[in-house]
PDB file of C-alpha atoms in Angstrom:
ATOM      1  CA  MET A   1     -21.138   4.406 -99.258  1.00 47.00           C
ATOM      2  CA  PRO A   2     -22.006   7.088 -96.696  1.00 49.00           C
ATOM      3  CA  THR A   3     -21.143   6.345 -93.085  1.00 47.00           C
ATOM      4  CA  ASP A   4     -22.462   7.626 -89.780  1.00 51.00           C
ATOM      5  CA  ARG A   5     -19.152   9.374 -89.049  1.00 50.00           C
ATOM      6  CA  LEU A   6     -19.422  13.144 -89.342  1.00 50.00           C
ATOM      7  CA  PRO A   7     -16.491  14.695 -91.229  1.00 50.00           C
ATOM      8  CA  GLU A   8     -13.933  16.688 -89.273  1.00 57.00           C
ATOM      9  CA  LYS A   9     -14.356  20.452 -89.469  1.00 60.00           C
ATOM     10  CA  GLY A  10     -12.729  21.722 -92.664  1.00 66.00           C
ATOM     11  CA  GLU A  11     -12.486  18.239 -94.153  1.00 80.00           C
ATOM     12  CA  HIS A  12     -15.599  18.715 -96.276  1.00 93.00           C
ATOM     13  CA  PRO A  13     -17.602  21.838 -97.181  1.00 98.00           C
ATOM     14  CA  VAL A  14     -21.108  22.717 -96.066  1.00 98.00           C
ATOM     15  CA  LEU A  15     -23.581  22.543 -98.951  1.00 98.00           C
ATOM     16  CA  ILE A  16     -25.357  25.896 -99.360  1.00 98.00           C
ATOM     17  CA  VAL A  17     -28.607  25.823-101.370  1.00 98.00           C
ATOM     18  CA  LEU A  18     -29.822  29.217-102.609  1.00 98.00           C
ATOM     19  CA  HIS A  19     -32.869  30.127-104.686  1.00 96.00           C
ATOM     20  CA  GLN A  20     -32.021  33.311-106.587  1.00 94.00           C
ATOM     21  CA  GLU A  21     -29.087  34.457-108.704  1.00 92.00           C
ATOM     22  CA  ARG A  22     -28.076  37.201-106.279  1.00 90.00           C
ATOM     23  CA  SER A  23     -28.986  35.407-103.054  1.00 93.00           C
ATOM     24  CA  SER A  24     -26.321  35.148-100.383  1.00 95.00           C
ATOM     25  CA  PRO A  25     -25.778  32.835 -97.406  1.00 98.00           C
ATOM     26  CA  GLY A  26     -25.240  36.043 -95.460  1.00 97.00           C
ATOM     27  CA  ARG A  27     -24.380  35.752 -91.798  1.00 98.00           C
ATOM     28  CA  VAL A  28     -24.808  31.961 -91.822  1.00 98.00           C
ATOM     29  CA  GLY A  29     -22.089  31.703 -94.444  1.00 98.00           C
ATOM     30  CA  GLN A  30     -19.862  34.203 -92.638  1.00 98.00           C
ATOM     31  CA  LEU A  31     -20.125  32.361 -89.328  1.00 98.00           C
ATOM     32  CA  LEU A  32     -19.560  28.936 -90.878  1.00 98.00           C
ATOM     33  CA  VAL A  33     -16.388  30.206 -92.573  1.00 98.00           C
ATOM     34  CA  GLU A  34     -15.227  31.718 -89.263  1.00 97.00           C
ATOM     35  CA  LYS A  35     -15.795  28.309 -87.655  1.00 97.00           C
ATOM     36  CA  GLY A  36     -13.482  26.698 -90.210  1.00 97.00           C
ATOM     37  CA  TYR A  37     -15.921  25.372 -92.822  1.00 98.00           C
ATOM     38  CA  ARG A  38     -15.749  25.841 -96.567  1.00 97.00           C
ATOM     39  CA  LEU A  39     -18.929  26.541 -98.551  1.00 98.00           C
ATOM     40  CA  ASP A  40     -20.206  24.681-101.613  1.00 98.00           C
ATOM     41  CA  ILE A  41     -22.828  27.075-103.019  1.00 98.00           C
ATOM     42  CA  ARG A  42     -25.407  25.729-105.456  1.00 98.00           C
ATOM     43  CA  ARG A  43     -28.538  27.214-107.029  1.00 97.00           C
ATOM     44  CA  PRO A  44     -30.825  24.440-108.348  1.00 95.00           C
ATOM     45  CA  VAL A  45     -33.224  27.016-109.784  1.00 93.00           C
ATOM     46  CA  LEU A  46     -30.398  28.023-112.171  1.00 95.00           C
ATOM     47  CA  GLY A  47     -29.602  24.434-113.103  1.00 94.00           C
ATOM     48  CA  ASP A  48     -27.029  23.446-110.470  1.00 96.00           C
ATOM     49  CA  ARG A  49     -27.226  19.781-109.530  1.00 96.00           C
ATOM     50  CA  LEU A  50     -27.505  18.633-105.934  1.00 98.00           C
ATOM     51  CA  PRO A  51     -25.254  15.753-104.807  1.00 98.00           C
ATOM     52  CA  SER A  52     -26.643  12.238-104.637  1.00 98.00           C
ATOM     53  CA  THR A  53     -24.959  11.814-101.253  1.00 98.00           C
ATOM     54  CA  LEU A  54     -23.638  14.132 -98.546  1.00 98.00           C
ATOM     55  CA  ALA A  55     -20.726  11.822 -97.781  1.00 97.00           C
ATOM     56  CA  GLU A  56     -18.402  14.549 -99.078  1.00 97.00           C
ATOM     57  CA  HIS A  57     -20.151  17.372 -97.209  1.00 98.00           C
ATOM     58  CA  ALA A  58     -20.262  18.399 -93.551  1.00 98.00           C
ATOM     59  CA  GLY A  59     -23.995  19.080 -93.850  1.00 98.00           C
ATOM     60  CA  ALA A  60     -26.385  21.349 -95.720  1.00 98.00           C
ATOM     61  CA  VAL A  61     -28.251  24.639 -95.322  1.00 98.00           C
ATOM     62  CA  VAL A  62     -31.299  25.293 -97.512  1.00 98.00           C
ATOM     63  CA  PHE A  63     -32.208  28.980 -97.576  1.00 98.00           C
ATOM     64  CA  GLY A  64     -35.336  30.984 -98.336  1.00 97.00           C
ATOM     65  CA  GLY A  65     -36.714  32.451-101.533  1.00 95.00           C
ATOM     66  CA  PRO A  66     -39.764  34.161-103.047  1.00 94.00           C
ATOM     67  CA  MET A  67     -41.294  30.907-104.273  1.00 95.00           C
ATOM     68  CA  SER A  68     -43.582  28.571-102.304  1.00 97.00           C
ATOM     69  CA  ALA A  69     -42.887  25.013-101.243  1.00 98.00           C
ATOM     70  CA  ASN A  70     -46.299  24.291-102.816  1.00 98.00           C
ATOM     71  CA  ASP A  71     -45.237  25.498-106.278  1.00 97.00           C
ATOM     72  CA  THR A  72     -45.343  22.940-109.067  1.00 95.00           C
ATOM     73  CA  ASP A  73     -42.037  23.975-110.678  1.00 94.00           C
ATOM     74  CA  ASP A  74     -39.805  20.981-111.357  1.00 94.00           C
ATOM     75  CA  PHE A  75     -36.893  22.387-109.344  1.00 94.00           C
ATOM     76  CA  VAL A  76     -39.126  22.838-106.272  1.00 96.00           C
ATOM     77  CA  LYS A  77     -40.382  19.255-106.400  1.00 96.00           C
ATOM     78  CA  THR A  78     -36.880  17.949-107.135  1.00 96.00           C
ATOM     79  CA  GLU A  79     -35.387  19.848-104.215  1.00 97.00           C
ATOM     80  CA  ILE A  80     -38.070  18.634-101.797  1.00 98.00           C
ATOM     81  CA  ASN A  81     -37.421  15.065-102.918  1.00 98.00           C
ATOM     82  CA  TRP A  82     -33.654  15.598-102.579  1.00 98.00           C
ATOM     83  CA  LEU A  83     -34.037  16.396 -98.866  1.00 98.00           C
ATOM     84  CA  ASP A  84     -34.411  12.666 -98.346  1.00 98.00           C
ATOM     85  CA  VAL A  85     -30.625  12.435 -98.846  1.00 98.00           C
ATOM     86  CA  PRO A  86     -29.539  14.289 -95.664  1.00 98.00           C
ATOM     87  CA  LEU A  87     -32.463  12.783 -93.759  1.00 98.00           C
ATOM     88  CA  ARG A  88     -31.571   9.238 -94.771  1.00 98.00           C
ATOM     89  CA  GLU A  89     -27.844   9.757 -94.206  1.00 98.00           C
ATOM     90  CA  LYS A  90     -28.416  11.586 -90.911  1.00 97.00           C
ATOM     91  CA  ARG A  91     -26.289  14.552 -91.968  1.00 98.00           C
ATOM     92  CA  PRO A  92     -26.710  17.990 -90.348  1.00 98.00           C
ATOM     93  CA  LEU A  93     -29.470  19.821 -92.206  1.00 98.00           C
ATOM     94  CA  LEU A  94     -30.801  23.329 -91.599  1.00 98.00           C
ATOM     95  CA  GLY A  95     -33.788  24.736 -93.471  1.00 98.00           C
ATOM     96  CA  ILE A  96     -34.519  28.468 -93.240  1.00 98.00           C
ATOM     97  CA  CYS A  97     -37.995  29.824 -94.168  1.00 98.00           C
ATOM     98  CA  LEU A  98     -38.607  28.242 -97.612  1.00 98.00           C
ATOM     99  CA  GLY A  99     -35.963  25.651 -96.732  1.00 98.00           C
ATOM    100  CA  ALA A 100     -37.850  24.746 -93.558  1.00 98.00           C
ATOM    101  CA  GLN A 101     -41.130  24.582 -95.471  1.00 98.00           C
ATOM    102  CA  MET A 102     -39.570  22.269 -98.069  1.00 98.00           C
ATOM    103  CA  LEU A 103     -38.362  20.056 -95.220  1.00 98.00           C
ATOM    104  CA  VAL A 104     -41.891  19.984 -93.803  1.00 98.00           C
ATOM    105  CA  ARG A 105     -43.235  18.915 -97.196  1.00 98.00           C
ATOM    106  CA  GLN A 106     -40.616  16.143 -97.406  1.00 98.00           C
ATOM    107  CA  LEU A 107     -41.691  14.964 -93.936  1.00 98.00           C
ATOM    108  CA  GLY A 108     -45.353  14.833 -94.927  1.00 97.00           C
ATOM    109  CA  GLY A 109     -46.543  18.092 -93.345  1.00 97.00           C
ATOM    110  CA  LYS A 110     -48.561  20.929 -94.870  1.00 98.00           C
ATOM    111  CA  VAL A 111     -47.410  24.410 -95.849  1.00 98.00           C
ATOM    112  CA  GLN A 112     -50.148  27.029 -96.102  1.00 97.00           C
ATOM    113  CA  ALA A 113     -51.132  30.609 -95.363  1.00 97.00           C
ATOM    114  CA  ASN A 114     -53.400  31.646 -92.531  1.00 97.00           C
ATOM    115  CA  ALA A 115     -57.066  31.875 -93.486  1.00 96.00           C
ATOM    116  CA  ASP A 116     -57.056  35.645 -92.876  1.00 96.00           C
ATOM    117  CA  GLY A 117     -54.047  36.169 -95.140  1.00 96.00           C
ATOM    118  CA  SER A 118     -51.894  37.470 -92.294  1.00 98.00           C
ATOM    119  CA  THR A 119     -48.154  37.614 -92.852  1.00 98.00           C
ATOM    120  CA  GLU A 120     -45.014  37.913 -90.774  1.00 98.00           C
ATOM    121  CA  ILE A 121     -42.914  40.594 -92.467  1.00 98.00           C
ATOM    122  CA  GLY A 122     -40.744  42.420 -89.956  1.00 98.00           C
ATOM    123  CA  TRP A 123     -39.818  41.737 -86.317  1.00 98.00           C
ATOM    124  CA  TYR A 124     -42.091  39.551 -84.156  1.00 98.00           C
ATOM    125  CA  PRO A 125     -41.862  37.901 -80.711  1.00 98.00           C
ATOM    126  CA  LEU A 126     -40.467  34.383 -80.314  1.00 98.00           C
ATOM    127  CA  ARG A 127     -41.205  32.030 -77.411  1.00 98.00           C
ATOM    128  CA  PRO A 128     -39.149  28.870 -76.859  1.00 98.00           C
ATOM    129  CA  THR A 129     -40.968  25.724 -75.821  1.00 98.00           C
ATOM    130  CA  GLU A 130     -39.731  23.675 -72.869  1.00 98.00           C
ATOM    131  CA  LYS A 131     -37.620  21.557 -75.231  1.00 97.00           C
ATOM    132  CA  GLY A 132     -36.269  24.710 -76.808  1.00 98.00           C
ATOM    133  CA  ARG A 133     -35.315  26.202 -73.435  1.00 97.00           C
ATOM    134  CA  LEU A 134     -33.464  23.025 -72.502  1.00 97.00           C
ATOM    135  CA  LEU A 135     -31.497  23.300 -75.734  1.00 97.00           C
ATOM    136  CA  MET A 136     -30.367  26.930 -75.544  1.00 97.00           C
ATOM    137  CA  HIS A 137     -31.414  30.503 -74.774  1.00 97.00           C
ATOM    138  CA  TRP A 138     -33.429  32.129 -77.567  1.00 98.00           C
ATOM    139  CA  PRO A 139     -33.839  35.736 -78.740  1.00 98.00           C
ATOM    140  CA  LYS A 140     -37.074  37.460 -77.784  1.00 98.00           C
ATOM    141  CA  MET A 141     -37.578  39.034 -81.223  1.00 98.00           C
ATOM    142  CA  VAL A 142     -36.758  37.596 -84.649  1.00 98.00           C
ATOM    143  CA  TYR A 143     -37.006  38.773 -88.251  1.00 98.00           C
ATOM    144  CA  HIS A 144     -39.509  37.377 -90.742  1.00 98.00           C
ATOM    145  CA  PHE A 145     -40.407  37.751 -94.401  1.00 98.00           C
ATOM    146  CA  HIS A 146     -43.067  35.187 -95.311  1.00 98.00           C
ATOM    147  CA  ARG A 147     -46.739  34.693 -96.164  1.00 97.00           C
ATOM    148  CA  GLU A 148     -47.066  30.972 -95.354  1.00 98.00           C
ATOM    149  CA  GLY A 149     -46.426  28.791 -92.333  1.00 98.00           C
ATOM    150  CA  PHE A 150     -46.183  25.067 -91.739  1.00 98.00           C
ATOM    151  CA  ASP A 151     -47.598  22.237 -89.698  1.00 96.00           C
ATOM    152  CA  LEU A 152     -45.309  20.474 -87.245  1.00 97.00           C
ATOM    153  CA  PRO A 153     -44.307  17.245 -89.019  1.00 96.00           C
ATOM    154  CA  HIS A 154     -45.061  13.953 -87.315  1.00 96.00           C
ATOM    155  CA  GLY A 155     -42.124  13.002 -85.103  1.00 96.00           C
ATOM    156  CA  ALA A 156     -40.663  16.526 -84.975  1.00 98.00           C
ATOM    157  CA  GLU A 157     -39.988  18.452 -81.762  1.00 98.00           C
ATOM    158  CA  LEU A 158     -41.297  22.019 -81.589  1.00 98.00           C
ATOM    159  CA  LEU A 159     -38.586  24.309 -80.209  1.00 98.00           C
ATOM    160  CA  ALA A 160     -40.077  27.801 -80.542  1.00 98.00           C
ATOM    161  CA  GLU A 161     -43.479  29.395 -81.141  1.00 98.00           C
ATOM    162  CA  GLY A 162     -44.885  32.665 -82.438  1.00 98.00           C
ATOM    163  CA  ASP A 163     -48.203  34.520 -82.372  1.00 97.00           C
ATOM    164  CA  THR A 164     -49.245  34.782 -86.021  1.00 97.00           C
ATOM    165  CA  TYR A 165     -47.687  31.501 -87.189  1.00 98.00           C
ATOM    166  CA  ALA A 166     -47.361  29.136 -84.239  1.00 97.00           C
ATOM    167  CA  ASN A 167     -44.574  26.856 -85.473  1.00 98.00           C
ATOM    168  CA  GLN A 168     -41.300  28.781 -85.623  1.00 98.00           C
ATOM    169  CA  ALA A 169     -38.505  26.265 -85.022  1.00 98.00           C
ATOM    170  CA  PHE A 170     -38.327  22.470 -84.901  1.00 98.00           C
ATOM    171  CA  ARG A 171     -35.891  19.577 -84.792  1.00 98.00           C
ATOM    172  CA  TYR A 172     -36.378  16.224 -86.476  1.00 98.00           C
ATOM    173  CA  GLY A 173     -34.369  13.107 -85.754  1.00 95.00           C
ATOM    174  CA  GLY A 174     -31.677  14.966 -83.849  1.00 93.00           C
ATOM    175  CA  HIS A 175     -29.928  16.218 -87.010  1.00 97.00           C
ATOM    176  CA  ALA A 176     -32.504  18.120 -89.120  1.00 98.00           C
ATOM    177  CA  TRP A 177     -33.661  21.595 -88.123  1.00 98.00           C
ATOM    178  CA  GLY A 178     -36.219  24.051 -89.487  1.00 98.00           C
ATOM    179  CA  LEU A 179     -36.524  27.791 -88.797  1.00 98.00           C
ATOM    180  CA  GLN A 180     -39.422  29.939 -89.989  1.00 98.00           C
ATOM    181  CA  PHE A 181     -37.522  33.153 -89.230  1.00 98.00           C
ATOM    182  CA  HIS A 182     -34.367  34.743 -90.659  1.00 98.00           C
ATOM    183  CA  ALA A 183     -31.221  35.148 -88.559  1.00 98.00           C
ATOM    184  CA  GLU A 184     -28.878  35.244 -91.557  1.00 98.00           C
ATOM    185  CA  LEU A 185     -29.467  38.792 -92.783  1.00 97.00           C
ATOM    186  CA  THR A 186     -26.536  41.185 -92.840  1.00 96.00           C
ATOM    187  CA  ARG A 187     -27.302  44.892 -92.776  1.00 95.00           C
ATOM    188  CA  ALA A 188     -26.814  45.106 -96.546  1.00 96.00           C
ATOM    189  CA  MET A 189     -29.187  42.189 -97.092  1.00 97.00           C
ATOM    190  CA  MET A 190     -31.894  43.767 -94.941  1.00 97.00           C
ATOM    191  CA  HIS A 191     -31.635  47.066 -96.811  1.00 96.00           C
ATOM    192  CA  ARG A 192     -31.959  45.157-100.100  1.00 96.00           C
ATOM    193  CA  TRP A 193     -34.988  43.201 -98.856  1.00 96.00           C
ATOM    194  CA  VAL A 194     -36.677  46.374 -97.613  1.00 97.00           C
ATOM    195  CA  VAL A 195     -36.204  48.054-101.004  1.00 97.00           C
ATOM    196  CA  HIS A 196     -37.149  45.134-103.246  1.00 95.00           C
ATOM    197  CA  GLY A 197     -39.887  43.815-100.942  1.00 96.00           C
ATOM    198  CA  ALA A 198     -41.585  47.160-100.233  1.00 97.00           C
ATOM    199  CA  HIS A 199     -44.646  46.160-102.266  1.00 96.00           C
ATOM    200  CA  ARG A 200     -45.381  43.490 -99.641  1.00 97.00           C
ATOM    201  CA  PHE A 201     -45.668  45.978 -96.782  1.00 98.00           C
ATOM    202  CA  ILE A 202     -49.373  46.530 -97.562  1.00 97.00           C
ATOM    203  CA  LEU A 203     -50.138  42.885 -96.727  1.00 97.00           C
ATOM    204  CA  PRO A 204     -52.031  42.107 -93.490  1.00 98.00           C
ATOM    205  CA  ASN A 205     -49.827  42.282 -90.374  1.00 98.00           C
ATOM    206  CA  ALA A 206     -46.748  43.398 -92.346  1.00 98.00           C
ATOM    207  CA  GLN A 207     -44.539  46.107 -90.851  1.00 98.00           C
ATOM    208  CA  GLN A 208     -43.301  49.138 -92.742  1.00 97.00           C
ATOM    209  CA  GLY A 209     -39.712  49.469 -93.900  1.00 97.00           C
ATOM    210  CA  ARG A 210     -38.652  51.873 -91.160  1.00 97.00           C
ATOM    211  CA  GLU A 211     -39.823  49.330 -88.558  1.00 98.00           C
ATOM    212  CA  HIS A 212     -37.589  46.684 -90.163  1.00 98.00           C
ATOM    213  CA  LEU A 213     -34.534  48.946 -89.893  1.00 97.00           C
ATOM    214  CA  GLU A 214     -35.362  50.308 -86.434  1.00 98.00           C
ATOM    215  CA  GLY A 215     -35.940  46.768 -85.196  1.00 98.00           C
ATOM    216  CA  ARG A 216     -32.526  45.745 -86.446  1.00 98.00           C
ATOM    217  CA  MET A 217     -30.852  48.320 -84.219  1.00 97.00           C
ATOM    218  CA  LEU A 218     -32.753  46.963 -81.206  1.00 97.00           C
ATOM    219  CA  PHE A 219     -32.847  43.217 -81.808  1.00 98.00           C
ATOM    220  CA  ASP A 220     -30.048  42.195 -84.158  1.00 98.00           C
ATOM    221  CA  ALA A 221     -27.211  41.760 -81.635  1.00 98.00           C
ATOM    222  CA  PRO A 222     -28.951  39.024 -79.587  1.00 98.00           C
ATOM    223  CA  LEU A 223     -30.158  37.364 -82.797  1.00 98.00           C
ATOM    224  CA  LYS A 224     -26.587  37.190 -84.131  1.00 98.00           C
ATOM    225  CA  ALA A 225     -25.301  35.780 -80.819  1.00 98.00           C
ATOM    226  CA  TRP A 226     -28.049  33.158 -80.876  1.00 98.00           C
ATOM    227  CA  LEU A 227     -27.232  32.144 -84.458  1.00 98.00           C
ATOM    228  CA  ASN A 228     -23.563  31.702 -83.624  1.00 98.00           C
ATOM    229  CA  GLU A 229     -24.398  29.212 -80.858  1.00 98.00           C
ATOM    230  CA  PHE A 230     -27.152  27.558 -82.869  1.00 98.00           C
ATOM    231  CA  LEU A 231     -24.801  26.716 -85.734  1.00 98.00           C
ATOM    232  CA  ASP A 232     -22.454  25.014 -83.256  1.00 97.00           C
ATOM    233  CA  ILE A 233     -25.369  22.872 -82.070  1.00 97.00           C
ATOM    234  CA  VAL A 234     -26.474  21.979 -85.612  1.00 98.00           C
ATOM    235  CA  PHE A 235     -23.077  21.219 -87.156  1.00 97.00           C
ATOM    236  CA  GLU A 236     -20.981  20.146 -84.178  1.00 94.00           C
ATOM    237  CA  GLY A 237     -23.506  18.852 -81.657  1.00 90.00           C
ATOM    238  CA  LYS A 238     -22.181  21.232 -79.001  1.00 86.00           C
ATOM    239  CA  MET A 239     -24.186  22.177 -75.938  1.00 78.00           C
ATOM    240  CA  SER A 240     -25.118  25.847 -75.776  1.00 73.00           C
ATOM    241  CA  LYS A 241     -22.609  27.739 -73.625  1.00 68.00           C
ATOM    242  CA  SER A 242     -25.411  29.686 -71.948  1.00 62.00           C
ATOM    243  CA  VAL A 243     -27.314  26.512 -71.028  1.00 65.00           C
ATOM    244  CA  ALA A 244     -24.138  24.759 -69.868  1.00 60.00           C
ATOM    245  CA  THR A 245     -23.315  27.731 -67.634  1.00 57.00           C
ATOM    246  CA  SER A 246     -26.801  27.844 -66.111  1.00 56.00           C
ATOM    247  CA  ARG A 247     -26.665  24.114 -65.371  1.00 55.00           C
ATOM    248  CA  ALA A 248     -23.247  24.472 -63.781  1.00 50.00           C
ATOM    249  CA  VAL A 249     -24.528  26.941 -61.180  1.00 49.00           C
ATOM    250  CA  LEU A 250     -27.541  24.830 -60.180  1.00 53.00           C
ATOM    251  CA  PRO A 251     -27.286  23.464 -56.599  1.00 57.00           C
ATOM    252  CA  ALA A 252     -26.302  19.825 -56.322  1.00 49.00           C
TER     253      ALA A 252
END
């Protein structure tokens, strides 16, 4: 039976859920390995089974993909239902883009596009809420590649907001996290997305490929630094170093 004790780092792998044959955990995977975790990579869309318990895992990361959390494919519905496992067992869970939207669906929220069809494809501003600022320092610009957003699920804490899609980051129950934006892209991944996703650049509010690559040169370093600290918070419950430092210099 699963227990409330979190496994020691390296004792169990982090479950990585991907949605395409050539998808990669990218920078998230790289940083987790650097932190001492092993990765258990599974692709349910290709027939991989998800575990009935996370007792043998340190947590899970559910990544993005071209499908919608509203799709009626069996694997989409099965994966949304499966998210009850980490929620029920209170294991660290991170959903990124599609993964966050699947988590919202599991929690009873809605996933839908804006009425005007506007997208976030490229680099857009991010604003932390008060709860987000108390948690850590956030990057001012983040990378997106999506056409739908999500409601804030009942009981969730909103951590960061955006202009086109308001809900950008949330926490639920202290152990489940959802991000609408992508911090995991390596340079090779971004080049691949820009090439294979170029047909989406004509969509409302989407940026052109050169803006994606120029934005990376300007905004990627703080986004990577943020992700490194964020993963420590999600998987180890650590306080952000930047927040801890700022609190330490406050007058008594």
